[in-house]
Amino acid sequence: MKIRDLRVGMRKVNITATVESISEPKEVQSRFTGKFHKVATAVISDESGKINLVLWNEQIGMVSPGDKIKIENGYVSAFRGRKQLNIGRFGKISKI
């Protein structure tokens, strides 16, 4: 699957891309548990386009700009009107 083919609401997304950049992690509080978590946004790309990838906690340290990565079982959502790819609880991220 290519980035240009991703649509909001898609599930079970498997994609290979290159990490362009990663934002500084921010600390956010969960609405459900009250616990604090770190979140960062990575911009990933392939030959068809770019999309934001949401990284949580230990996922942030798993990748660096320039890395080629594989996302398995991700899903696509929208945040503040922009499409983004999420790994979620059941997805997996790995370096190639």
PDB file of C-alpha atoms in Angstrom:
ATOM      1  CA  MET A   1       0.000   0.000   0.000  1.00  0.00           C
ATOM      2  CA  LYS A   2       1.183   3.550  -0.750  1.00  0.00           C
ATOM      3  CA  ILE A   3       0.711   6.724   1.321  1.00  0.00           C
ATOM      4  CA  ARG A   4      -1.418   8.367  -1.408  1.00  0.00           C
ATOM      5  CA  ASP A   5      -3.927   5.481  -1.058  1.00  0.00           C
ATOM      6  CA  LEU A   6      -4.519   6.027   2.681  1.00  0.00           C
ATOM      7  CA  ARG A   7      -7.968   7.294   3.681  1.00  0.00           C
ATOM      8  CA  VAL A   8      -9.369   8.298   7.070  1.00  0.00           C
ATOM      9  CA  GLY A   9     -11.068   5.306   8.701  1.00  0.00           C
ATOM     10  CA  MET A  10      -8.848   2.661   7.089  1.00  0.00           C
ATOM     11  CA  ARG A  11      -7.769  -0.186   9.359  1.00  0.00           C
ATOM     12  CA  LYS A  12      -5.218  -3.009   9.069  1.00  0.00           C
ATOM     13  CA  VAL A  13      -2.839  -0.738   7.155  1.00  0.00           C
ATOM     14  CA  ASN A  14       0.544  -2.223   6.220  1.00  0.00           C
ATOM     15  CA  ILE A  15       3.042   0.223   4.746  1.00  0.00           C
ATOM     16  CA  THR A  16       6.770   0.744   4.214  1.00  0.00           C
ATOM     17  CA  ALA A  17       8.152   4.292   4.375  1.00  0.00           C
ATOM     18  CA  THR A  18      11.143   6.468   5.252  1.00  0.00           C
ATOM     19  CA  VAL A  19      11.214   8.660   8.376  1.00  0.00           C
ATOM     20  CA  GLU A  20      11.734  12.283   7.276  1.00  0.00           C
ATOM     21  CA  SER A  21      11.615  13.970  10.699  1.00  0.00           C
ATOM     22  CA  ILE A  22      10.416  13.526  14.280  1.00  0.00           C
ATOM     23  CA  SER A  23       9.021  16.269  16.507  1.00  0.00           C
ATOM     24  CA  GLU A  24      10.151  16.833  20.079  1.00  0.00           C
ATOM     25  CA  PRO A  25       8.143  14.563  22.405  1.00  0.00           C
ATOM     26  CA  LYS A  26       5.378  16.188  24.440  1.00  0.00           C
ATOM     27  CA  GLU A  27       3.884  14.881  27.644  1.00  0.00           C
ATOM     28  CA  VAL A  28       0.111  14.433  27.603  1.00  0.00           C
ATOM     29  CA  GLN A  29      -2.314  13.157  30.206  1.00  0.00           C
ATOM     30  CA  SER A  30      -4.698  10.317  29.344  1.00  0.00           C
ATOM     31  CA  ARG A  31      -8.354  11.263  29.620  1.00  0.00           C
ATOM     32  CA  PHE A  32      -9.174   7.708  30.681  1.00  0.00           C
ATOM     33  CA  THR A  33      -6.461   6.736  33.174  1.00  0.00           C
ATOM     34  CA  GLY A  34      -5.016  10.090  34.213  1.00  0.00           C
ATOM     35  CA  LYS A  35      -1.499   8.750  33.513  1.00  0.00           C
ATOM     36  CA  PHE A  36       1.042  10.789  31.603  1.00  0.00           C
ATOM     37  CA  HIS A  37       2.439   9.597  28.265  1.00  0.00           C
ATOM     38  CA  LYS A  38       4.967  10.934  25.768  1.00  0.00           C
ATOM     39  CA  VAL A  39       3.803  11.565  22.208  1.00  0.00           C
ATOM     40  CA  ALA A  40       5.689  12.706  19.103  1.00  0.00           C
ATOM     41  CA  THR A  41       4.825  13.091  15.448  1.00  0.00           C
ATOM     42  CA  ALA A  42       7.043  11.677  12.720  1.00  0.00           C
ATOM     43  CA  VAL A  43       6.700  12.671   9.094  1.00  0.00           C
ATOM     44  CA  ILE A  44       7.080   9.574   6.928  1.00  0.00           C
ATOM     45  CA  SER A  45       7.215   9.351   3.146  1.00  0.00           C
ATOM     46  CA  ASP A  46       7.309   7.017   0.186  1.00  0.00           C
ATOM     47  CA  GLU A  47       7.410   7.769  -3.533  1.00  0.00           C
ATOM     48  CA  SER A  48       3.695   8.676  -3.497  1.00  0.00           C
ATOM     49  CA  GLY A  49       3.602  11.242  -0.671  1.00  0.00           C
ATOM     50  CA  LYS A  50       3.967  12.068   3.021  1.00  0.00           C
ATOM     51  CA  ILE A  51       1.853  11.535   6.143  1.00  0.00           C
ATOM     52  CA  ASN A  52       2.194  12.163   9.872  1.00  0.00           C
ATOM     53  CA  LEU A  53       2.821   9.075  12.015  1.00  0.00           C
ATOM     54  CA  VAL A  54       1.907   9.251  15.704  1.00  0.00           C
ATOM     55  CA  LEU A  55       4.507   7.715  18.050  1.00  0.00           C
ATOM     56  CA  TRP A  56       3.817   6.972  21.715  1.00  0.00           C
ATOM     57  CA  ASN A  57       6.225   6.352  24.616  1.00  0.00           C
ATOM     58  CA  GLU A  58       8.840   3.704  23.691  1.00  0.00           C
ATOM     59  CA  GLN A  59       7.964   3.936  19.972  1.00  0.00           C
ATOM     60  CA  ILE A  60       9.591   7.395  19.902  1.00  0.00           C
ATOM     61  CA  GLY A  61      13.081   6.019  20.530  1.00  0.00           C
ATOM     62  CA  MET A  62      12.686   3.149  18.069  1.00  0.00           C
ATOM     63  CA  VAL A  63      13.158   5.245  14.918  1.00  0.00           C
ATOM     64  CA  SER A  64      15.317   8.122  13.686  1.00  0.00           C
ATOM     65  CA  PRO A  65      15.206  10.405  10.642  1.00  0.00           C
ATOM     66  CA  GLY A  66      16.462   8.512   7.599  1.00  0.00           C
ATOM     67  CA  ASP A  67      15.304   5.094   8.864  1.00  0.00           C
ATOM     68  CA  LYS A  68      13.255   2.887   6.558  1.00  0.00           C
ATOM     69  CA  ILE A  69      10.355   1.466   8.583  1.00  0.00           C
ATOM     70  CA  LYS A  70       7.501  -0.979   8.244  1.00  0.00           C
ATOM     71  CA  ILE A  71       4.126  -0.363   9.884  1.00  0.00           C
ATOM     72  CA  GLU A  72       1.852  -3.376  10.312  1.00  0.00           C
ATOM     73  CA  ASN A  73      -1.810  -3.291  11.337  1.00  0.00           C
ATOM     74  CA  GLY A  74      -1.955   0.507  11.616  1.00  0.00           C
ATOM     75  CA  TYR A  75      -5.005   2.714  11.152  1.00  0.00           C
ATOM     76  CA  VAL A  76      -5.697   6.132   9.642  1.00  0.00           C
ATOM     77  CA  SER A  77      -7.455   8.922  11.518  1.00  0.00           C
ATOM     78  CA  ALA A  78      -7.714  12.702  11.341  1.00  0.00           C
ATOM     79  CA  PHE A  79      -6.410  15.143  13.950  1.00  0.00           C
ATOM     80  CA  ARG A  80      -7.111  18.860  13.613  1.00  0.00           C
ATOM     81  CA  GLY A  81      -8.234  18.274  10.053  1.00  0.00           C
ATOM     82  CA  ARG A  82      -5.075  16.451   8.947  1.00  0.00           C
ATOM     83  CA  LYS A  83      -4.805  12.784   8.038  1.00  0.00           C
ATOM     84  CA  GLN A  84      -2.451  10.751  10.255  1.00  0.00           C
ATOM     85  CA  LEU A  85      -1.269   7.174  10.575  1.00  0.00           C
ATOM     86  CA  ASN A  86      -1.468   5.489  13.968  1.00  0.00           C
ATOM     87  CA  ILE A  87       0.151   2.297  15.185  1.00  0.00           C
ATOM     88  CA  GLY A  88      -2.232   1.779  18.087  1.00  0.00           C
ATOM     89  CA  ARG A  89      -2.268  -1.067  20.571  1.00  0.00           C
ATOM     90  CA  PHE A  90      -2.439  -3.852  18.018  1.00  0.00           C
ATOM     91  CA  GLY A  91      -0.062  -2.460  15.404  1.00  0.00           C
ATOM     92  CA  LYS A  92       3.654  -2.935  15.047  1.00  0.00           C
ATOM     93  CA  ILE A  93       6.537  -0.729  13.932  1.00  0.00           C
ATOM     94  CA  SER A  94       9.922  -2.078  12.902  1.00  0.00           C
ATOM     95  CA  LYS A  95      13.075  -0.891  11.135  1.00  0.00           C
ATOM     96  CA  ILE A  96      13.930  -2.522   7.843  1.00  0.00           C
TER      97      ILE A  96
END
